[in-house]
C-alpha positions as MATLAB code, in Angstrom:
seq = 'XXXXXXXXXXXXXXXXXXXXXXXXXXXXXXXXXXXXXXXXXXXXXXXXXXXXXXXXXXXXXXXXXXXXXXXXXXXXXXXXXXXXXXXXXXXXXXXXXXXXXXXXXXXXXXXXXXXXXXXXXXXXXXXXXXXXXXXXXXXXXXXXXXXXXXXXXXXXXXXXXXXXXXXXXXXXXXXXXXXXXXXXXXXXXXXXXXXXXXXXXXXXXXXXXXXXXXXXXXXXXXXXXXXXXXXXXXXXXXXXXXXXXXXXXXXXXXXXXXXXXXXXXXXXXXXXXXXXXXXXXXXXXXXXXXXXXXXXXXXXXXXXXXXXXXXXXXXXXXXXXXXXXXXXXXXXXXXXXXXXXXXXXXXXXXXXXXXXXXXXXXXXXXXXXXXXXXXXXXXXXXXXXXXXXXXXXXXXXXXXXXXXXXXXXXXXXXXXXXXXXXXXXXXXXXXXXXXXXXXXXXXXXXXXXXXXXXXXXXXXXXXXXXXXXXXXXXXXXXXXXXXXXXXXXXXXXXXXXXXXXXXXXXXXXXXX';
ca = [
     104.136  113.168  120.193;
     102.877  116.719  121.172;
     104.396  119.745  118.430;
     103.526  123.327  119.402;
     103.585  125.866  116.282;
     101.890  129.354  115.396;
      99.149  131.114  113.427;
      97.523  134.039  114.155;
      93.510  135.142  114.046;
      92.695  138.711  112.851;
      90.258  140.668  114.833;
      89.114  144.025  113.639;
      92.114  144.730  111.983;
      94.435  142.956  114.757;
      95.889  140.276  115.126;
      96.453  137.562  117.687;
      98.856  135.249  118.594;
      97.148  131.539  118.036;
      99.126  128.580  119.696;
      98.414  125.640  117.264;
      98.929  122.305  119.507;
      99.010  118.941  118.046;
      99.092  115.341  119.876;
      99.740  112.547  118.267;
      99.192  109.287  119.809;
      97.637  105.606  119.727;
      94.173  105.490  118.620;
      92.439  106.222  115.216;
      89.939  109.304  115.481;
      90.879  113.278  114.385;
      89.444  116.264  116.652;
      90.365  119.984  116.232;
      89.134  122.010  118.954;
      89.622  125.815  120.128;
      86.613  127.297  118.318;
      87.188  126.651  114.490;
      84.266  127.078  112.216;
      83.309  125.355  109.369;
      86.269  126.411  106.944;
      88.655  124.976  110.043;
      87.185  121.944  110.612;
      87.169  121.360  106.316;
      91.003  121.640  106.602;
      91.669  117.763  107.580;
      90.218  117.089  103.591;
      92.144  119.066  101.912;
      95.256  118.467  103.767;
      94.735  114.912  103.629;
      94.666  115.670   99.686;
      97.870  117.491   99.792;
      99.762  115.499  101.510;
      98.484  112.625   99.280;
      99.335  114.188   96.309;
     103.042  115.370   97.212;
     103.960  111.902   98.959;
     103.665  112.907  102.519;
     102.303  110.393  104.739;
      98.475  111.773  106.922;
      99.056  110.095  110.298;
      97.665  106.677  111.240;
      96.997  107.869  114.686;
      94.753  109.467  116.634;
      95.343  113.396  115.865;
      93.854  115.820  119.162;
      94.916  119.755  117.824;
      94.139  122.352  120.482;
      93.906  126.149  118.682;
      94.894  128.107  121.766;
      93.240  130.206  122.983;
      89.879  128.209  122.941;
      88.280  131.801  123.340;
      89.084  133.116  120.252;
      86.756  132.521  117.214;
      89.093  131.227  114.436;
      87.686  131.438  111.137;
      89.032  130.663  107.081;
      91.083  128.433  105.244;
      94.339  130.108  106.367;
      95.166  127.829  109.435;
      95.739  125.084  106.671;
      99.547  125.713  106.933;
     100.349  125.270  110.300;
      97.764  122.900  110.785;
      99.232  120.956  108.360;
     102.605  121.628  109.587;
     101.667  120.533  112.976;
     100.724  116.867  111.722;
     103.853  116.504  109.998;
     106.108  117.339  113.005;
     103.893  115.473  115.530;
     104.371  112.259  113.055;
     107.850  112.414  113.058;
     107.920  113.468  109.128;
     109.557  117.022  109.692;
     111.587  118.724  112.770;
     109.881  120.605  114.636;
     113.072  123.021  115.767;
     112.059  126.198  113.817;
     108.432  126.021  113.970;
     108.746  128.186  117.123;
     110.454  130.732  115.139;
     107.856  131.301  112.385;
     104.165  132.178  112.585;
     102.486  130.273  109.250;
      99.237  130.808  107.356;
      98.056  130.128  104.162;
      95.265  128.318  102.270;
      95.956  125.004  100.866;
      94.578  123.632   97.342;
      93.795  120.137   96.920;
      97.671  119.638   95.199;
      99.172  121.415   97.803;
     100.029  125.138   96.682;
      99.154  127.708   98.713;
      96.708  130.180   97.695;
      96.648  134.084   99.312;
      94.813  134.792  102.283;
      93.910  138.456  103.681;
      95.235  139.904  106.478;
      98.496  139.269  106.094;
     100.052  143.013  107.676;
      98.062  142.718  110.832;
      99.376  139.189  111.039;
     103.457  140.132  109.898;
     102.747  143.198  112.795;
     101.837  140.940  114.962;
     104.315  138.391  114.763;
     106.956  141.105  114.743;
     105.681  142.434  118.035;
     105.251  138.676  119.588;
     109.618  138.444  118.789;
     108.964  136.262  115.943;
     111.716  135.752  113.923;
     109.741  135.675  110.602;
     106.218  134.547  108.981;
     105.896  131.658  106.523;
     103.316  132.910  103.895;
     101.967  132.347  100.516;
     104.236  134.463   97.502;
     101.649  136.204   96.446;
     101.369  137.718  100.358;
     104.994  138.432  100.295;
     105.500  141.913   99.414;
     102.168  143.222  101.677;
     103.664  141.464  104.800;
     107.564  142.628  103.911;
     106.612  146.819  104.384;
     107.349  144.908  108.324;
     111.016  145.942  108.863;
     112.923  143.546  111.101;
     110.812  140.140  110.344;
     112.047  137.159  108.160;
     108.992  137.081  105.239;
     109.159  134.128  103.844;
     107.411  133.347  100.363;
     106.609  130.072   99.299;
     104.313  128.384   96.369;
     103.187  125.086   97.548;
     103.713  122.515  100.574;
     106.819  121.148  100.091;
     108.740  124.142   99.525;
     107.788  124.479  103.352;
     108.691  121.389  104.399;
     112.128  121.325  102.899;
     112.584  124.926  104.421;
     112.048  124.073  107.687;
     113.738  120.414  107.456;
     117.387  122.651  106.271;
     117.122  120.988  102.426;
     116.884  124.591  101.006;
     116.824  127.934  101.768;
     114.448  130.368  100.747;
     115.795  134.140  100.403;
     113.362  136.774  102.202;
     111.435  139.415  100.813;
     112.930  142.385  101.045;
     110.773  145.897  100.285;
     112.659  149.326  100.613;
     109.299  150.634  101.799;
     109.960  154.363  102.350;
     111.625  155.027   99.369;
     109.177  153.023   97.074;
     106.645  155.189   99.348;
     108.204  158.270   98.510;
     108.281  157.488   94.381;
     104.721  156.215   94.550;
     102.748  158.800   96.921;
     102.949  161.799   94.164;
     101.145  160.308   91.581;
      98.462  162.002   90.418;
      95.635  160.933   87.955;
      93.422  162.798   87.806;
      93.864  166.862   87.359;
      91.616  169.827   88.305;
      92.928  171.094   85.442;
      90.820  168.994   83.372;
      87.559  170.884   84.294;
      86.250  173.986   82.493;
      84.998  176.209   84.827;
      83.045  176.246   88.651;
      85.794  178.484   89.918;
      83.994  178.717   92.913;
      83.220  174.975   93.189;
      86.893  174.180   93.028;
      87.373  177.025   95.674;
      85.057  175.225   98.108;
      86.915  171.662   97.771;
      90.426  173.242   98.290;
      89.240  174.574  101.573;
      87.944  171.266  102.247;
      90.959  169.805  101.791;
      92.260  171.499  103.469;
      90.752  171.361  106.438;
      89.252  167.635  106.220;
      85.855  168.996  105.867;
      82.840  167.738  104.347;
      81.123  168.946  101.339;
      78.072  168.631   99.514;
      77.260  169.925   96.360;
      73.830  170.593   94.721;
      73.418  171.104   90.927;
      71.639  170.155   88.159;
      72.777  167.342   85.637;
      75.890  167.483   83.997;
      77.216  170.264   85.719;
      80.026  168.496   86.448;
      79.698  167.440   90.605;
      81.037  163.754   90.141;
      84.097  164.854   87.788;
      85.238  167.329   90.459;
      84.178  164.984   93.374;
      86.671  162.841   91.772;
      89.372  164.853   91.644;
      89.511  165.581   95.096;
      91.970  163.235   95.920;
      94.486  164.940   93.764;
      94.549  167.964   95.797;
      94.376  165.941   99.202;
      97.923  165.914  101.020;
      99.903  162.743  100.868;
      99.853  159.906  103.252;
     102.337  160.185  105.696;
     104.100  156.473  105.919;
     102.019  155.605  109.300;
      98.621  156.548  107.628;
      99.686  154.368  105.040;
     100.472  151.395  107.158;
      96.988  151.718  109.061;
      95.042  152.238  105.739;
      96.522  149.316  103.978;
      96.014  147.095  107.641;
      92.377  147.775  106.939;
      92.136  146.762  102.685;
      93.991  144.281  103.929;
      91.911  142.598  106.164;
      89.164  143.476  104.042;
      91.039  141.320  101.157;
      91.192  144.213   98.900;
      95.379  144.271   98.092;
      95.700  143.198   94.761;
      98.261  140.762   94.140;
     102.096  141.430   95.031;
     100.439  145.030   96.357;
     102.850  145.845   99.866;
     101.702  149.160  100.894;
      98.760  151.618   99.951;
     100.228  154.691   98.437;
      97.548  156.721   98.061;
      94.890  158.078   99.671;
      91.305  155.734   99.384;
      88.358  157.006   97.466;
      85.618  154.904   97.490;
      81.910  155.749   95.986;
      79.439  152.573   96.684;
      76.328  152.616   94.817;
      72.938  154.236   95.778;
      71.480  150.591   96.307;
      74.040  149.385   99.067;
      72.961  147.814  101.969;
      73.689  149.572  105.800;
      76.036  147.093  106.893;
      78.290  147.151  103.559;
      78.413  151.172  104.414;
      79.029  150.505  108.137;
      80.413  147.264  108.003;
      79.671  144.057  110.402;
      77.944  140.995  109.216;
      78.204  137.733  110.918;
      82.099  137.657  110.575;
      82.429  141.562  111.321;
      84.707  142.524  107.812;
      85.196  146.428  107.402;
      82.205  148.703  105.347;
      83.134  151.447  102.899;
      83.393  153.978  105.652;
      86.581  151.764  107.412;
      88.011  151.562  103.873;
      87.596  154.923  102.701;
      89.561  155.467  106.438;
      92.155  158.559  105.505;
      90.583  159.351  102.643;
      87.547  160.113  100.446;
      83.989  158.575  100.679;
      82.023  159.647   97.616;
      78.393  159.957   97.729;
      76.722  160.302   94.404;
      72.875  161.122   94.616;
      72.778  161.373   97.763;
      69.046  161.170   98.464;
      68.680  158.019   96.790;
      70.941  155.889   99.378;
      68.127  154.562  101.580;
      67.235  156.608  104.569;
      68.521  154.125  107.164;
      71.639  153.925  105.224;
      72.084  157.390  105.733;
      71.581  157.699  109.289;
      74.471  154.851  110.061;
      76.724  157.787  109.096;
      75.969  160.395  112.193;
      78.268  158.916  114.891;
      80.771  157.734  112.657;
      81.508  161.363  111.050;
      81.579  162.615  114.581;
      83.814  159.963  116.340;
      85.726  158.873  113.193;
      85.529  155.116  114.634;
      83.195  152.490  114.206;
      82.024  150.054  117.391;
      80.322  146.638  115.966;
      79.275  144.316  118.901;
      78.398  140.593  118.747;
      77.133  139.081  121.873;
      80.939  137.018  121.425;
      83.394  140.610  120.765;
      83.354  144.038  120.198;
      84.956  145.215  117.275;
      86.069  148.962  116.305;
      87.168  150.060  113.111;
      88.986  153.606  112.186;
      86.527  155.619  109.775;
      88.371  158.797  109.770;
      87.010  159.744  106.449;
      86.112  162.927  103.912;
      82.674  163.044  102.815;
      81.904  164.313   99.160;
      78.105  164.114   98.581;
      76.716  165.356   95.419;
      72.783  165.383   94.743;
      70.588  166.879   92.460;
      68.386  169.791   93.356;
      64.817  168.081   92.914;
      63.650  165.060   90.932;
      63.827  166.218   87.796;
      67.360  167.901   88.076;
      66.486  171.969   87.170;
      65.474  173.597   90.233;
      67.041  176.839   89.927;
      68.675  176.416   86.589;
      69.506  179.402   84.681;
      67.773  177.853   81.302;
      65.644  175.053   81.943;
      62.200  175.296   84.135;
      61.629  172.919   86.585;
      58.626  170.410   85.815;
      58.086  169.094   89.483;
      54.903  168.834   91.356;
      54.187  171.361   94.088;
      56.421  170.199   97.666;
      58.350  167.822   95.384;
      61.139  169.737   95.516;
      61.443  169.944   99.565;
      60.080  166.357   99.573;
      63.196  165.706   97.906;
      65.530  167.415  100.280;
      63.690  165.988  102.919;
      64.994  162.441  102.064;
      68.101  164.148  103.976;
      68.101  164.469  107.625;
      68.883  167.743  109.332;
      70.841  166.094  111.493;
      72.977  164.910  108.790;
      72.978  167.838  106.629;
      74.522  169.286  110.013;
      77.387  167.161  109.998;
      78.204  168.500  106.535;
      80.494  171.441  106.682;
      80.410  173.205  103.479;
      77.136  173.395  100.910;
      77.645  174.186   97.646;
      75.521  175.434   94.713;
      76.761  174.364   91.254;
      75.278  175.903   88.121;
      76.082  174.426   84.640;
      79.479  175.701   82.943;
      78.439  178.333   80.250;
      79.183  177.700   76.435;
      82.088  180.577   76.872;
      83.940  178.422   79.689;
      83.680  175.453   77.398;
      84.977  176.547   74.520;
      88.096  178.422   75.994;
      91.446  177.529   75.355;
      92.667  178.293   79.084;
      94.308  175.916   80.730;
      92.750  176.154   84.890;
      95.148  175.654   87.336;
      96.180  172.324   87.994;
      95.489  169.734   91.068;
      99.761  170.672   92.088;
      99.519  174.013   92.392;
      96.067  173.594   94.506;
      97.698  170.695   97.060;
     101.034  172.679   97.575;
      98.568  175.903   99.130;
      96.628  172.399  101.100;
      99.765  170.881  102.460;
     100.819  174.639  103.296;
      97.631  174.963  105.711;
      97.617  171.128  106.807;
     101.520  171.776  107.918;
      99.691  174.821  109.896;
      97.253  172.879  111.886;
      99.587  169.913  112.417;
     101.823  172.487  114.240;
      98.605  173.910  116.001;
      97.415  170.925  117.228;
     100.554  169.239  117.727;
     100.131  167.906  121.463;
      95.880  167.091  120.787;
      95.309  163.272  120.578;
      93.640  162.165  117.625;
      93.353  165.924  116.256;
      94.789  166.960  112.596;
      93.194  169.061  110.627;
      90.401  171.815  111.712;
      87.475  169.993  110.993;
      88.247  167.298  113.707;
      88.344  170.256  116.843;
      85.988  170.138  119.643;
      84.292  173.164  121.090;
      87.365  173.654  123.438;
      89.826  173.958  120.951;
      87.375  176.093  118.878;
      87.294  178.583  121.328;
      90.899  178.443  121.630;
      91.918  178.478  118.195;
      88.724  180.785  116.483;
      88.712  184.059  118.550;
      86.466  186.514  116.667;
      86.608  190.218  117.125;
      83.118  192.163  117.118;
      83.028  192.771  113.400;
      82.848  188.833  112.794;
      80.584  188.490  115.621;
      78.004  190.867  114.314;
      78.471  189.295  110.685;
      77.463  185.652  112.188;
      74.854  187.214  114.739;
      73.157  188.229  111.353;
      73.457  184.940  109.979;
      72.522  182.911  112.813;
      69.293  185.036  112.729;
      68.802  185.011  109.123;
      69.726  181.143  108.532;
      68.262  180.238  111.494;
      71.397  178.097  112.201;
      72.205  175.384  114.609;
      74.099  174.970  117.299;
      76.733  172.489  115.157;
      76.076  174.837  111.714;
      77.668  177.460  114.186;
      80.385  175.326  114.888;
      80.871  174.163  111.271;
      81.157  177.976  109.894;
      84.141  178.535  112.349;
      86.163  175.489  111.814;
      85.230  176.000  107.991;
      86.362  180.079  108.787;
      89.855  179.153  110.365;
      90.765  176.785  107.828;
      90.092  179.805  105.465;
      92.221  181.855  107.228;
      94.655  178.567  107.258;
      95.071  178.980  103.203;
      95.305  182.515  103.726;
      98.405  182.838  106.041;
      96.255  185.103  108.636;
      96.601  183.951  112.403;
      93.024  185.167  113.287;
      89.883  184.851  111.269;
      89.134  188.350  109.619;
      85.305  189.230  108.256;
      86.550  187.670  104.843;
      87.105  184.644  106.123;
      83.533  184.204  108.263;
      81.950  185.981  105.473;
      83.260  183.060  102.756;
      82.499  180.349  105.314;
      78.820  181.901  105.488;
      78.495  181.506  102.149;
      79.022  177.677  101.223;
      75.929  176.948  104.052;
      73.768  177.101  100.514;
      71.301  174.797  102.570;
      70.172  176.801  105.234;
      68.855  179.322  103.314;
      64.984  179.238  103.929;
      64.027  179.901  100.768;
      66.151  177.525   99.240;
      63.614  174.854   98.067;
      60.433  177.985   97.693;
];
C-alpha cells in the first residue's frame, strides 16, 4: 500500500516542503532513498524500538520510502516522525486521512517520546505558506512554532499520542501564543543600565550615536577602564525589535538550535561576544552541514569583540564583506546558502601589549615598534569599516567615589528611537536601508549636503588624518546621525566637527 505524508528540510534558515512516500508491499528488504544521511538512514532502529516498545507492529514487508525531492540533502533525526508515521499507515495500522493535513517532525527515543528538534519556525512558516492545516511537533517545540498565526500546532510527548490523534481516539488542544502582546510586555526589559557606570561621559556619548545610527565602534583603553562593562550595555540603549525583526532573528537561533526550551519568540535584541580563540567558520558560519556563525546570530543586534587583536588575523578578515553587505553567501559544490548578518560591531582592545600606552599614571614598558606591531594585528581595511574610534582613559578616583546617579540606559534609548524614527521616515522607500550607517554613496550625497564651513573643516582633516576614501564616508554618515539626535535637518560644523573626533585611529601619531 503506497501512504504519502510530510516533513520539511531546513536550508539556510528555510524551509522546504519534503514529500515522505512509503510502499508497502510483498517482499522482505527496507530502502529509504531521496538523499538521507547517516542520522536518516539510523531511523529504521530506533523506530523499530519504538514501535516495539509501545505495541505497534514494524511491517513484515518489504518497506521502499521515497523522500521527495531526491535533490534535496535531508539531514537529522527529525524525519523520525513521519517516517514512522508513514510505516504505520502503509501497514494498515493507522488512517492515513489527515496525514495530508499536517507536516510532522520530531526525533524519536528508543521508548518512543519525542525529543526537540531545531528549526521548528522555518518549518511552522513553511507549512503555513504550503496551506497546511497544522504541524505535528514535539511539546517542547510548541510555543516557538505557535508565534505562526493561522496554523494548527500541535504538541505531543511520545508516539502514541500521535497515533491516537490522527486515528480520532483523542484530541489534542493547539497551542495558542498571543504573540504581539507577550511581544509588547517582553521587548522593554532592560538588564543592564548605563546608569551603572561611573564616568566616560564621552564614551557613553560615542555609543548613543552609535545606536543610533547602527554604527560601529571601537574603543581603545587601558585595563579596567571599563570598555567591556559599557560594551555590554549597549543593548539597553538599542531600539526595540520591531515584531518582523523578531520573527527573522529567532528563524535564525532557531535553526541554529539555540531556543531554550518552551522559548516562542526572541524578544530582545542578540548580543553575542565569542572568545578570542574561535575558529573562522564558527564567526562566519558553514561547516559541512552549513549551520549559522556568530555574525548570522548576532543578526539585528550586537556582536561584541573583546581584545580585538587577539582573534586570529584570518578570523578577522572573514568580517570585511559581511559588515558591508550585511549577508553571508556559503557555497558547497551541492547549494548555496546565505545568511542575514545585519549586525553592530563593538570592538574593544587594549592600546599595546602591556595595556598603558598613553595612560595618565602608569608608563608603558613595551619594546620599541611594539606598540604599532600591536595595532598592526588590525587591518586598515578593517579598521575602515569601523565608524567611530574611541579613546577611553581610566575613571578618576573623584568619578568613583561620587554619589551621582548618571543617566540611565531609558532616558538614552528614548533620544535613539527619536533619531531611528527619523531615518526610518528618511529612508522609507530604500530597500534594505534603516538606519544611517547602512547608506550608499548615493544616498549620502542626498541626505549629507555640507555647506563650505563643513567642507573646509573635513578638507583639513582629510589632509591632516590622511583619511580614506570610506573614513570620508564613515565621518558623514557618523555626522548626520549626529545631527539625527540633535533635531537639525542639515549637518552643521558641530556635528562634522564631533564626528572628526571619534576617528582616534587615524591620527598619525597615535602609536609614536
Amino acid at each position: 500500500m503506497l501512504v504519502k505524508c510530510y516533513g520539511a528540510a531546513v536550508q539556510g534558515i528555510d524551509a522546504t516542503t519534503i514529500t515522505i512516500e512509503v510502499n508497502v508491499s510483498l517482499g522482505v528488504r527496507f530502502f529509504l532513498v531521496g538523499l538521507p544521511d547517516s542520522a536518516v538512514k539510523e531511523s529504521h532502529e530506533r523506530i523499530l524500538s519504538a514501535f516495539t516498545y509501545n505495541g505497534y507492529k514494524f511491517p513484515k514487508q518489504q518497506v521502499i520510502i521515497n523522500m521527495a525531492p531526491a535533490d534535496i540533502r535531508k539531514e537529522g533525526a527529525s524525519y523520525d516522525l513521519p517516517l514512522a508515521m508513514g510505516m504505520m499507515a502503509a501497514n494498515n495500522q493507522l488512517s492515513f486521512e489527515k496525514l495530508e493535513h499536517y507536516i510532522m517532525m520530531g526525533e524519536l527515543s528508543l521508548d518512543g517520546t519525542l525529543l526537540p528538534i531545531k528549526g521548528v519556525l522555518p518549518i511552522a512558516i513553511r507549512a503555513k505558506q504550503d496551506g497546511f492545516k497544522g504541524i505535528i511537533i514535539p511539546i517542547a517545540n510548541a510555543a516557538e512554532a505557535a508565534v505562526v498565526n493561522g496554523l494548527e500546532v500541535i504538541g505531543v510527548n511520545n508516539i502514541t499520542q500521535v497515533v491516537d490523534f490522527l486515528s480520532g481516539k483523542t484530541t489534542i488542544p493547539a497551542t495558542h501564543i498571543d504573540t504581539e502582546q507577550v511581544f509588547r510586555k517582553q521587548s522593554n526589559l532592560i538588564d543592564l543600565d548605563f546608569c551603572e557606570v561611573k564616568g566616560q561621559e564621552n564614551v557613553k556619548r560615542a555609543m548613543e550615536v552609535a545606536a543610533a545610527g547602527g554604527h560601529n565602534i571601537i574603543m581603545i583603553g587601558p585595563p579596567g577602564a571599563g570598555k567591556s562593562m559599557l560594551a555590554k550595555r549597549i543593548s539597553s540603549i538599542l531600539p526595540p525589535l520591531s515584531l518582523s525583526e523578531a520573527l527573522e532573528t529567532t528563524k535564525i537561533h532557531s535553526v541554529a538550535g539555540n531556543l531554550g526550551k518552551g522559548c516562542s519568540l526572541m524578544y530582545q535584541r542578540p548580543f553575542r561576544s565569542p572568545h578570542h580563540t574561535i575558529s573562522d567558520v564558527a564567526l562566519v558560519g558553514g561547516g559541512s552541514y552549513p549551520q549559522p556563525g556568530e555574525m548570522s546570530l548576532a543578526h539585528n543586534g550586537v556582536l561584541f569583540l573583546d581584545e580585538l587583536p587577539e582573534f586570529k588575523r584570518s578570523v578577522l578578515e572573514v568580517m570585511r564583506q559581511p559588515l558591508e553587505d550585511r549577508k553571508i553567501t556559503i557555497a558547497r559544490s551541492a547549494m548555496t546558502v546565505e545568511y542575514p548578518a545585519s549586525f553592530m560591531l563593538v570592538a574593544s582592545m587594549n592600546p599595546c601589549p602591556c595595556g598603558y600606552y598613553n595612560h595618565p599614571d602608569k608608563d608603558c614598558v613595551c619594546a620599541p615598534g611594539a606598540v604599532q606591531k600591536y595595532l598592526n594585528k588590525i587591518s586598515g581595511p578593517l579598521l575602515d569599516r569601523i565608524d567611530i574610534q574611541i579613546e577611553i582613559v581610566p575613571v578618576p578616583f573623584k568619578d568613583l567615589s561620587s554619589k551621582q546617579v548618571s543617566e540611565k540606559s531609558e532616558v538614552i534609548r528614548e533620544r535613539v528611537i527619536k533619531a531611528r524614527k527619523i531615518q526610518q521616515e528618511r529612508f522609507r522607500n530604500e530597500a534594505n536601508v534603516y538606519c544611517n550607517a547602512q547608506m550608499n554613496t548615493r544616498l549620502l550625497n542626498e541626505y549629507v549636503v555640507l555647506d563650505q564651513t563643513c567642507k573646509s573643516i573635513l578638507q583639513r582633516a582629510v589632509d591632516l588624518l590622511k583619511l580614506s576614501a570610506r573614513a570620508y564616508d564613515r565621518i558623514l554618515k557618523v555626522s548626520r546621525t549626529i545631527a539625527d539626535l540633535d533635531g537639525s535637518e542639515t549637518v552643521l560644523p558641530k556635528h562634522l566637527s564631533e564626528a572628526i573626533t571619534y576617528r582616534n585611529l587615524d591620527r598619525e601619531n597615535w602609536a609614536g
